[in-house]
PDB file of C-alpha atoms and ligand atoms in Angstrom:
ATOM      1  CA  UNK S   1       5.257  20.502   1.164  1.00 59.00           C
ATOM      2  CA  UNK S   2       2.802  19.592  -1.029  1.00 86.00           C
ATOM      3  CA  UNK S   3       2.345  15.330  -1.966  1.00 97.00           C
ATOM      4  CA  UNK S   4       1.051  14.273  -4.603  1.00 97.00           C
ATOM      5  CA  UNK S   5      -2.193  11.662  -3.849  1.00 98.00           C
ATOM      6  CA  UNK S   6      -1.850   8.276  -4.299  1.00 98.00           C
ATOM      7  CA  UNK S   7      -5.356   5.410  -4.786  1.00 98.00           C
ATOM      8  CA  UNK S   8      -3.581   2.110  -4.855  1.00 98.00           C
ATOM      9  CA  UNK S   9      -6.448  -0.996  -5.653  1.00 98.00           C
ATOM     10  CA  UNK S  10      -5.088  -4.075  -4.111  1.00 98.00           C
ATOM     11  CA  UNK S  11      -6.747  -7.418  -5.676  1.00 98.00           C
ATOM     12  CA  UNK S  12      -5.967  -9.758  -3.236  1.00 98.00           C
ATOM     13  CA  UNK S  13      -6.439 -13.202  -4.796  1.00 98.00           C
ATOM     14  CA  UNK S  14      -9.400 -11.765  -7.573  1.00 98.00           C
ATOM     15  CA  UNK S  15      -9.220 -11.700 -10.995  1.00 98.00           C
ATOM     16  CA  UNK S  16      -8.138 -14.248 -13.612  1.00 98.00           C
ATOM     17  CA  UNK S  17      -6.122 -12.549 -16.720  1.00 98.00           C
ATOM     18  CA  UNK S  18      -9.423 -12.083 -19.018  1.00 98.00           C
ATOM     19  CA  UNK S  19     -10.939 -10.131 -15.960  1.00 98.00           C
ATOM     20  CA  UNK S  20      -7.753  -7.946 -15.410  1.00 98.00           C
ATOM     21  CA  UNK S  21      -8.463  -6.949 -19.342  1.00 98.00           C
ATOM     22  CA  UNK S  22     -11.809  -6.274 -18.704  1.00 98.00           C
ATOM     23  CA  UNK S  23     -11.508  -4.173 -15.538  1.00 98.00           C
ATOM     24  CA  UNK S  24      -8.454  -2.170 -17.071  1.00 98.00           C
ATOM     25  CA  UNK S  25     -10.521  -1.453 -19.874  1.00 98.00           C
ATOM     26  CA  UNK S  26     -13.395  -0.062 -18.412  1.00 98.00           C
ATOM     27  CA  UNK S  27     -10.794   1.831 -15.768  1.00 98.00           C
ATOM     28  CA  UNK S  28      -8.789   3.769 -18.056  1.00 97.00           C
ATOM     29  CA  UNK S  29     -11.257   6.084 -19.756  1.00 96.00           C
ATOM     30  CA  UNK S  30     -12.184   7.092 -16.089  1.00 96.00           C
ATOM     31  CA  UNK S  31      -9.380   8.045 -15.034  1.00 95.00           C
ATOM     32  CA  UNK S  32      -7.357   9.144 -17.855  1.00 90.00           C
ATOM     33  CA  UNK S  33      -7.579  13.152 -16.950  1.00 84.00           C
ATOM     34  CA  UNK S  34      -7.266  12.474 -13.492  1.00 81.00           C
ATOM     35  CA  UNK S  35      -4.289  14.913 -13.272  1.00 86.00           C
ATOM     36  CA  UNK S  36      -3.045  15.245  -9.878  1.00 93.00           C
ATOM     37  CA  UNK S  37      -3.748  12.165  -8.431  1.00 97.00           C
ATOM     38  CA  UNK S  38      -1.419   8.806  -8.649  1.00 97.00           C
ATOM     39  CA  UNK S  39      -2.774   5.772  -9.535  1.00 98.00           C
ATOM     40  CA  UNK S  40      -2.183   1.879  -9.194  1.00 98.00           C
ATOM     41  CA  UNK S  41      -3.797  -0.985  -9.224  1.00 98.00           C
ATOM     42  CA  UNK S  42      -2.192  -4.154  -7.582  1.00 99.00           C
ATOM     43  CA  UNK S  43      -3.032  -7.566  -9.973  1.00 98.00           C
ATOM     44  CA  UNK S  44      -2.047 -11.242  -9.063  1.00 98.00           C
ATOM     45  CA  UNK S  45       1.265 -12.284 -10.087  1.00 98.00           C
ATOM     46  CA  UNK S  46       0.138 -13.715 -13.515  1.00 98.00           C
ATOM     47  CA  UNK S  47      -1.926 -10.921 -14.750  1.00 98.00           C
ATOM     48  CA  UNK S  48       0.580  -8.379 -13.826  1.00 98.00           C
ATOM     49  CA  UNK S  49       2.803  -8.550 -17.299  1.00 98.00           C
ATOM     50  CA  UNK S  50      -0.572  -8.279 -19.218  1.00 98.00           C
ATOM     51  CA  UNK S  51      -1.407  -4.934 -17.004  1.00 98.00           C
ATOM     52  CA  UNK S  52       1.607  -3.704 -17.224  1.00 98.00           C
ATOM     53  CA  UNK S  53       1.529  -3.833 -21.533  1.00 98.00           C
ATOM     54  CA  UNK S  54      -2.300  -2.495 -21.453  1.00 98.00           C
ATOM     55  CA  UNK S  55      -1.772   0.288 -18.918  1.00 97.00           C
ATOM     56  CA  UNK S  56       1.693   1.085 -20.332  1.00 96.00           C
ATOM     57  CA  UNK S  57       1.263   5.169 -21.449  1.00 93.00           C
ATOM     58  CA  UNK S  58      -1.793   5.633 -19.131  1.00 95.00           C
ATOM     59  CA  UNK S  59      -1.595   7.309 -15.705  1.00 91.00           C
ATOM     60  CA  UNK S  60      -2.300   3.880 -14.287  1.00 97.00           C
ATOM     61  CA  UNK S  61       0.983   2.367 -12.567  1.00 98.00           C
ATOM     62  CA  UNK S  62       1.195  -1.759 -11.904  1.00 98.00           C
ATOM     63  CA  UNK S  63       2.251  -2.973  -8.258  1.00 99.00           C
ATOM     64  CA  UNK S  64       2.461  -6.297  -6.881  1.00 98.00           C
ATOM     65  CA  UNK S  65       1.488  -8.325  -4.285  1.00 98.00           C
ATOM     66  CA  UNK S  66       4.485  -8.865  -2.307  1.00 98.00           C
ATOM     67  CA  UNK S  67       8.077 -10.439  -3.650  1.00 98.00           C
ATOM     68  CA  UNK S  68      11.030 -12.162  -1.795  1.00 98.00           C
ATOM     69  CA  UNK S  69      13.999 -10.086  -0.039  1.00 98.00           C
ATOM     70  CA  UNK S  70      16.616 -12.623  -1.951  1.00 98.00           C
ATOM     71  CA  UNK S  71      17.324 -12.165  -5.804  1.00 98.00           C
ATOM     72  CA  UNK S  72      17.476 -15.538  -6.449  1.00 98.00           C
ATOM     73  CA  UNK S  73      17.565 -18.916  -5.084  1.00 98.00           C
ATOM     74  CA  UNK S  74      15.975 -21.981  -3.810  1.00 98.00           C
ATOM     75  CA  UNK S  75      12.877 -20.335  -2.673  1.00 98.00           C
ATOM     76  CA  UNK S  76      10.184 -22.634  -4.367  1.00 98.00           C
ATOM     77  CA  UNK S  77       6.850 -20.405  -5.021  1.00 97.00           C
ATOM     78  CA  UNK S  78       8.181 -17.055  -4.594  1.00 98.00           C
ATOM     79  CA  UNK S  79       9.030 -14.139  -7.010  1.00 98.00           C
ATOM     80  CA  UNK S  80      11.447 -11.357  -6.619  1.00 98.00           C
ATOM     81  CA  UNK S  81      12.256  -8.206  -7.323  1.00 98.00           C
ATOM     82  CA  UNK S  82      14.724  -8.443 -10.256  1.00 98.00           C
ATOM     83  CA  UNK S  83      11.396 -10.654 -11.727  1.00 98.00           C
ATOM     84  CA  UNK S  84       9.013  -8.081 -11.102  1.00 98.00           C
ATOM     85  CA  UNK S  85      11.306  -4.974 -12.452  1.00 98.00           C
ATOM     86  CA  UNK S  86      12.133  -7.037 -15.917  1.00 98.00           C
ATOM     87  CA  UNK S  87       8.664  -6.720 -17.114  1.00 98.00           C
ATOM     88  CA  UNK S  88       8.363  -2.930 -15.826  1.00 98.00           C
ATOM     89  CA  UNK S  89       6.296  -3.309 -12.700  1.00 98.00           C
ATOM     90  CA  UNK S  90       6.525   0.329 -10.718  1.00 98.00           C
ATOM     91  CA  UNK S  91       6.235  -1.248  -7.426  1.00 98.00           C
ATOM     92  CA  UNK S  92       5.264  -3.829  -4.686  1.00 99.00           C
ATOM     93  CA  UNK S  93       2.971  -3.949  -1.480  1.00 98.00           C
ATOM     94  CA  UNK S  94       4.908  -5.224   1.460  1.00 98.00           C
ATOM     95  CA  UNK S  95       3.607  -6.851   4.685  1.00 98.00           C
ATOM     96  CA  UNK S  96       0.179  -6.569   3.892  1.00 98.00           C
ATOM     97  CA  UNK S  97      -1.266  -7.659   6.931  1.00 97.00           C
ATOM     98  CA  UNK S  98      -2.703 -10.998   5.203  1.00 97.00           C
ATOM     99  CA  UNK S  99       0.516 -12.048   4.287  1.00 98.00           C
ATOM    100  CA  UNK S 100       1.659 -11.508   7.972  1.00 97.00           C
ATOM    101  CA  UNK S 101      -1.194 -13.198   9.383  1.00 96.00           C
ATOM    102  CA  UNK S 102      -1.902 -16.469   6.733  1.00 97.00           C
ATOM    103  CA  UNK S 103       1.993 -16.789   5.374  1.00 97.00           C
ATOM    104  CA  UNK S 104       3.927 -15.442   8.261  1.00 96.00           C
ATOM    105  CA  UNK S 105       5.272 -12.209   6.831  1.00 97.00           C
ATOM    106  CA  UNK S 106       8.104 -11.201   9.131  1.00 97.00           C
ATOM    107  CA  UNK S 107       9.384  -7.670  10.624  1.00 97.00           C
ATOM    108  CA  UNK S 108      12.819  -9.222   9.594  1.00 97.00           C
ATOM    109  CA  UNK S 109      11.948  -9.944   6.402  1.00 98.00           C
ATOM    110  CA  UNK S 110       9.944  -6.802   5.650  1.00 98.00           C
ATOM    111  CA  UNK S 111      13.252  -5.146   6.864  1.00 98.00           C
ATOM    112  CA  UNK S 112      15.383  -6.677   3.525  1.00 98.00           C
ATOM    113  CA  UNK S 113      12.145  -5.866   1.136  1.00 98.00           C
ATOM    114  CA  UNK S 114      11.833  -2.837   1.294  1.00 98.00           C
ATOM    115  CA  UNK S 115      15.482  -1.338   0.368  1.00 98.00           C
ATOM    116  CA  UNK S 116      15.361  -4.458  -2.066  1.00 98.00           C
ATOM    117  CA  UNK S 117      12.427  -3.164  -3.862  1.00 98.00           C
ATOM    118  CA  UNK S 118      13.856   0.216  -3.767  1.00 98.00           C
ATOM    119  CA  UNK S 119      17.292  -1.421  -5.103  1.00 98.00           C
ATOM    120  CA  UNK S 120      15.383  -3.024  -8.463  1.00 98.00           C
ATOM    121  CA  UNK S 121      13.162   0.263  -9.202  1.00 98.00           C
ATOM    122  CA  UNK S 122      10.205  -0.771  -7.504  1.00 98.00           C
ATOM    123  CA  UNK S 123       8.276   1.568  -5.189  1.00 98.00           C
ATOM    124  CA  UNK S 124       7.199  -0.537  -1.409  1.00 98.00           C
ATOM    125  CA  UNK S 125       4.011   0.407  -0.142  1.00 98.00           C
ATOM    126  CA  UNK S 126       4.541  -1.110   3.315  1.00 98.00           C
ATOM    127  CA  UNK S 127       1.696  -2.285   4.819  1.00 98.00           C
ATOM    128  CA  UNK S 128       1.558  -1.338   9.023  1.00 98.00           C
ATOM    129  CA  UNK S 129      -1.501  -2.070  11.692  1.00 98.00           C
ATOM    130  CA  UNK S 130      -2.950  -3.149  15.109  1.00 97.00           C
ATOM    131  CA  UNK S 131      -5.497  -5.838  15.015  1.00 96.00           C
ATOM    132  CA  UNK S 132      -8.659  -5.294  17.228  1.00 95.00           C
ATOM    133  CA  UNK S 133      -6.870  -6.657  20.174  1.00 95.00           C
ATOM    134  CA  UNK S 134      -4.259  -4.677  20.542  1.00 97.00           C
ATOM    135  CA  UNK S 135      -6.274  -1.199  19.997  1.00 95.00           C
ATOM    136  CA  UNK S 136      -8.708  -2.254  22.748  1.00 94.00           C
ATOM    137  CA  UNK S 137      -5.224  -3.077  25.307  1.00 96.00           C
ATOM    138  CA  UNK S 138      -3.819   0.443  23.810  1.00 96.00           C
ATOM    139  CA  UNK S 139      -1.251  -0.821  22.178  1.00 97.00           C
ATOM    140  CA  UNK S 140      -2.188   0.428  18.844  1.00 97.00           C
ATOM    141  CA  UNK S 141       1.085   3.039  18.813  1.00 98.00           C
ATOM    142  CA  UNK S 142       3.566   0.708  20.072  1.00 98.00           C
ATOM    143  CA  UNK S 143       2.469  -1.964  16.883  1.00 98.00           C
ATOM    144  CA  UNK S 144       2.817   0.625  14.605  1.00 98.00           C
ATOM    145  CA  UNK S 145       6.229   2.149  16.112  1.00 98.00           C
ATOM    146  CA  UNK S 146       7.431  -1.808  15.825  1.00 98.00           C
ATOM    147  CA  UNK S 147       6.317  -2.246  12.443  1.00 98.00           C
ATOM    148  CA  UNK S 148       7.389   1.048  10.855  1.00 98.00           C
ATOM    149  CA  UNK S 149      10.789   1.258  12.954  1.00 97.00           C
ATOM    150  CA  UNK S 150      11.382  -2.647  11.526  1.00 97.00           C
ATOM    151  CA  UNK S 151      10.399  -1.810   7.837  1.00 98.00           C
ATOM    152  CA  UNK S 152      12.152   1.273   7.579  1.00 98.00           C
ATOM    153  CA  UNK S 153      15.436   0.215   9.083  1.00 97.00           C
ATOM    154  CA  UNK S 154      17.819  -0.863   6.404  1.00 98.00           C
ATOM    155  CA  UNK S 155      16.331   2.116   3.962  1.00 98.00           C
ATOM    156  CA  UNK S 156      19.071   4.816   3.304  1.00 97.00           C
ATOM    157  CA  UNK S 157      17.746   8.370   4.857  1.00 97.00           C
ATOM    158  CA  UNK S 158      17.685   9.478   1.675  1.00 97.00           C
ATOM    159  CA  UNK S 159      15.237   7.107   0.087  1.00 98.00           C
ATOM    160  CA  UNK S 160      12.822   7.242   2.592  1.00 98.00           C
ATOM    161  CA  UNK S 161      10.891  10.030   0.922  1.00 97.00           C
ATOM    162  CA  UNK S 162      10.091   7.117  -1.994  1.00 97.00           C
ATOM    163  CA  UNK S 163       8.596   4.834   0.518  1.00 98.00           C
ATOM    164  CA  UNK S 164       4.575   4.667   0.768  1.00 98.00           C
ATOM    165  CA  UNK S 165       3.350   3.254   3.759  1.00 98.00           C
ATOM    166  CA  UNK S 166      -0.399   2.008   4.664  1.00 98.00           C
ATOM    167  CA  UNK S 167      -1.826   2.156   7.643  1.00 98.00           C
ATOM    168  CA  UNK S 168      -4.487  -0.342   7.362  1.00 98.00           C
ATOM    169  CA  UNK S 169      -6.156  -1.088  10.886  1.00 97.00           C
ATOM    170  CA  UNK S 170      -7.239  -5.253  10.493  1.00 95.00           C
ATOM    171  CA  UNK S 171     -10.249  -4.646  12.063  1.00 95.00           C
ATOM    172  CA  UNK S 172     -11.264  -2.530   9.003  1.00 93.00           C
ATOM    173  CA  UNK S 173      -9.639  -4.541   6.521  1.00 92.00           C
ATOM    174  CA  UNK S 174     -12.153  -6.426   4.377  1.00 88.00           C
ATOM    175  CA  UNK S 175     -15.104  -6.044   7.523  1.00 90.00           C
ATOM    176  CA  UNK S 176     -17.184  -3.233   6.553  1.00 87.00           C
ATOM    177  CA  UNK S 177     -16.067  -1.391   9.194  1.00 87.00           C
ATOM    178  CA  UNK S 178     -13.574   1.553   8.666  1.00 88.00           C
ATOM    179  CA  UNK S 179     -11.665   3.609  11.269  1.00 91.00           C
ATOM    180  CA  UNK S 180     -13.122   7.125  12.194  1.00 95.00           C
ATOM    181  CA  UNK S 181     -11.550  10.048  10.513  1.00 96.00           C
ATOM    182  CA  UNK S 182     -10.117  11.102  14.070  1.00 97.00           C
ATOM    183  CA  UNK S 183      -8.698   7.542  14.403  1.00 97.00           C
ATOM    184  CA  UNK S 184      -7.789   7.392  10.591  1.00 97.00           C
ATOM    185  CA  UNK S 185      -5.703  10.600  11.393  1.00 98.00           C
ATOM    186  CA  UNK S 186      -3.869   9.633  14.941  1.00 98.00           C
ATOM    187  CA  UNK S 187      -2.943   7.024  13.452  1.00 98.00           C
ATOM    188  CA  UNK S 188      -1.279   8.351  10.073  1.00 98.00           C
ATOM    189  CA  UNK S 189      -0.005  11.576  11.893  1.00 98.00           C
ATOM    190  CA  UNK S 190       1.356   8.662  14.268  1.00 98.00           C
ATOM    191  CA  UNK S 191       3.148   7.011  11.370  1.00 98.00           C
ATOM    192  CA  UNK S 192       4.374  10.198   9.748  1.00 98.00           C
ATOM    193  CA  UNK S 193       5.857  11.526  12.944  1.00 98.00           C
ATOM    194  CA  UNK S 194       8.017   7.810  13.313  1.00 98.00           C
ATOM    195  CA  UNK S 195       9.117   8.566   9.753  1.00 98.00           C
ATOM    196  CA  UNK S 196      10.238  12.055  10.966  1.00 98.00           C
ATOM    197  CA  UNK S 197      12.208  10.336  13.939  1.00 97.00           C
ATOM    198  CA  UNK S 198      14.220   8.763  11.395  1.00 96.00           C
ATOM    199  CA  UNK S 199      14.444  12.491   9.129  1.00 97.00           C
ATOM    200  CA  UNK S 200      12.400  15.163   9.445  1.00 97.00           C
ATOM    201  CA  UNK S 201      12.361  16.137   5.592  1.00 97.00           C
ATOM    202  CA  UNK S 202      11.820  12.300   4.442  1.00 97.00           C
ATOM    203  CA  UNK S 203       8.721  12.390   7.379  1.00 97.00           C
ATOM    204  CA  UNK S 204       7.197  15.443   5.615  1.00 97.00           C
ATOM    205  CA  UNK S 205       7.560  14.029   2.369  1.00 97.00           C
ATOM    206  CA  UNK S 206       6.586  10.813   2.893  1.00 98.00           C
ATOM    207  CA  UNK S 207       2.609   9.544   1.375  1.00 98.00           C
ATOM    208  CA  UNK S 208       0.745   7.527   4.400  1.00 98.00           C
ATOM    209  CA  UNK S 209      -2.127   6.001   2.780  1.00 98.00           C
ATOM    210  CA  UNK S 210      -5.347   4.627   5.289  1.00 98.00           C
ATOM    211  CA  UNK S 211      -6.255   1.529   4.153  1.00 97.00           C
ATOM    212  CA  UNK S 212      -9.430  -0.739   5.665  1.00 96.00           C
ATOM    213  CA  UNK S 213     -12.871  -0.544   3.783  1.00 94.00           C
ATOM    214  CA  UNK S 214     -12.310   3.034   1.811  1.00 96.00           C
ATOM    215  CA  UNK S 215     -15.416   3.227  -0.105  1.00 97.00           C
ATOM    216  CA  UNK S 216     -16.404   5.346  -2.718  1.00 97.00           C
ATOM    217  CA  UNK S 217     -19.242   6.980  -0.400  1.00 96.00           C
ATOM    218  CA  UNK S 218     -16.379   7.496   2.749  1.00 96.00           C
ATOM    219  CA  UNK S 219     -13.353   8.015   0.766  1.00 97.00           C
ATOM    220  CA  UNK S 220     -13.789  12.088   0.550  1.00 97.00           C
ATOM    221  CA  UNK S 221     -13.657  12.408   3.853  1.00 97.00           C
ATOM    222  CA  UNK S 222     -10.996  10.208   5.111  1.00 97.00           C
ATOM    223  CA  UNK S 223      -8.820  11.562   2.243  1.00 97.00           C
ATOM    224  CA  UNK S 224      -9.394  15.094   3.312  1.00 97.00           C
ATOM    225  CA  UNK S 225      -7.127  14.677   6.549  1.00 97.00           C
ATOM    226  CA  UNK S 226      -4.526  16.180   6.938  1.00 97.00           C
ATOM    227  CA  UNK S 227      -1.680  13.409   7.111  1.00 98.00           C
ATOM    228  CA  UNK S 228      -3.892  10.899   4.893  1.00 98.00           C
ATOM    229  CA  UNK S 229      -2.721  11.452   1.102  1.00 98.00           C
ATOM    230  CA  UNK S 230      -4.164   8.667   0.043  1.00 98.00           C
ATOM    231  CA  UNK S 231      -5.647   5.127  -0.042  1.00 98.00           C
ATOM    232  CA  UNK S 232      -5.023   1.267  -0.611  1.00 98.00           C
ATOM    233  CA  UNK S 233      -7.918  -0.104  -1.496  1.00 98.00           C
ATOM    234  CA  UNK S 234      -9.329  -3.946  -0.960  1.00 97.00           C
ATOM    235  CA  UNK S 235     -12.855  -4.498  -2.157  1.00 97.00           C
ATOM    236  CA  UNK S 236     -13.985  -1.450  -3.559  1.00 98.00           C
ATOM    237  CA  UNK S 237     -10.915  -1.373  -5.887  1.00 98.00           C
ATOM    238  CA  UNK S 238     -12.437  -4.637  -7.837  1.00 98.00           C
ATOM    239  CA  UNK S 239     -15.508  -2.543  -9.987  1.00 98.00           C
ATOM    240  CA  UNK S 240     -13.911  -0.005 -12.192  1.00 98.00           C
ATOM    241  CA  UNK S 241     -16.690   2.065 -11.294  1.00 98.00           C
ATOM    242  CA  UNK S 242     -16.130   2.263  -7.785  1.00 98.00           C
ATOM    243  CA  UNK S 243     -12.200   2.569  -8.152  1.00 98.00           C
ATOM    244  CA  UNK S 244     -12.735   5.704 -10.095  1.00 98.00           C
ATOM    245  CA  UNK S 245     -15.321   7.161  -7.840  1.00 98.00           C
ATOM    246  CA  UNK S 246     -12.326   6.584  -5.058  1.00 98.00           C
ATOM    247  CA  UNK S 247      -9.804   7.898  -7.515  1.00 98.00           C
ATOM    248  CA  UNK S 248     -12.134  11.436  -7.777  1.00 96.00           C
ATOM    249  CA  UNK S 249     -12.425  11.716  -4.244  1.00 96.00           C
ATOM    250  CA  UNK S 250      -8.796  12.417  -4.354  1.00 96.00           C
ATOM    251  CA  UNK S 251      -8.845  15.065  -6.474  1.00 90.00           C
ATOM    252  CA  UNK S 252     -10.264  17.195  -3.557  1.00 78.00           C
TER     253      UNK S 252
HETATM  254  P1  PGA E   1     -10.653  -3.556   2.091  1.00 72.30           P
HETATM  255  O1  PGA E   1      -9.129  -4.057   2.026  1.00 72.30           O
HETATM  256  O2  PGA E   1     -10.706  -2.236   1.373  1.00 72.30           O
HETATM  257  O3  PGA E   1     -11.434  -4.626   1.372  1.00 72.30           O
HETATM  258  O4  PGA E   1     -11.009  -3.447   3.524  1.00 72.30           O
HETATM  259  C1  PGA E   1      -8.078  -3.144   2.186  1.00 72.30           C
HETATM  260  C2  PGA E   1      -6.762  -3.883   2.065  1.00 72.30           C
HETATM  261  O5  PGA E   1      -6.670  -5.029   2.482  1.00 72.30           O
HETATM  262  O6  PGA E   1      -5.763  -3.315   1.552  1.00 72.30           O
END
């Protein structure tokens, strides 16, 4: 089974609309022979539509930052999927560990996301990971069983296989320092065999992406392991230069 790599650039609250242009610009030159290899980047709400038009033909596929589980409805401040699929976004990041930590991002609600982004056309990248705390107690496996047997719930067997899921330890997230390649790959073999609980075929094909300060100068070897096919990418995914460097390494 062979899966196709994925280098996902999430923006976090960075870039204004001019910027977006600017990066995407400079980006898609890089990257446009970069057969093989999927690519996203993941904008701010308001600079997604103007992504989406300038990457539109490129290899270069536009995600968002997160969405609502409802379609509609007195939910002041929030966007949802239906939104997000009219002006051709390909997909969404869900429970990125920021949102569960500063806007209480739920299990529950992950678990009416995720088959709602798959619903509208969008493609979840759902976000899993023990904090620093709960590695030390041991307790990293039983966080990520929670969070991937929570996320994955409601998702019909046979769209798991569409489903992209990040481990991203938050200890490594945005700190500088990034999980071992032995604990990189526990943990995503970890993941991968919790998606096989549910199907063994959908487990196989599944992409677990590690996630947690991939850099252009660590990303070859963290991508070469065996159950990481990929990565989503925080800082290093803001410089179009070090985004492609990232999106090479994946090439093999
Ligand atoms: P980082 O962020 O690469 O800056 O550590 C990763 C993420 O939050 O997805």
């Amino acid at each position: 089974m062979s899966r196709t790599p994925f280098i996902a650039g999430n923006w976090k609250m960075n870039k204004t609309i001019a910027e977006a242009e600017a990066f995407i610009a400079a980006l898609l030159p890089q990257v446009y022979d970069t057969e093989g290899v999927d690519v996203a980047i993941c904008p701010p709400y308001l600079a997604l539509a103007a992504m989406v038009d300038s990457a539109r033909g490129s290899r270069v596929g536009v995600y968002a930052q997160n969405m609502h589980e409802a379609d509609s409805g007195a939910f002041t401040g929030e966007v949802s999927a239906p939104m997000l699929a009219e002006i051709d976004v390909n997909g969404v990041v869900l429970g990125h560990s920021e949102r569960r930590q500063y806007f209480n991002e739920t299990d529950k609600a992950l678990q009416q996301k995720v088959p709602k982004a798959l619903d509208a056309g969008l493609l979840p990248i759902l976000c899993v990971g023990e904090t620093e705390e709960e590695r030390e107690r041991g307790d990293t496996e039983r966080k990520l069983r929670h969070q991937v047997q929570e996320g994955l719930d409601k998702v019909p067997i046979e769209r798991l296989p569409e489903v992209v899921i990040a481990y991203e330890p938050v200890w490594a997230i945005g700190t500088g320092l990034t999980a071992t390649p032995e604990q990189a790959q526990d943990a995503c073999g970890f993941v991968r065999a919790l998606v096989q609980g549910f199907d063994k075929e959908a487990g196989t094909a599944v992409r677990v992406l590690y996630g947690g300060s991939l850099k252009p100068d660590n990303a070859a070897e963290l991508l070469a392991l065996p159950d990481i096919d990929g990565a989503l990418v925080g800082g290093a995914s803001l410089q179009a230069d070090s985004f492609a460097a990232i999106v090479e390494a994946a090439r093999g």
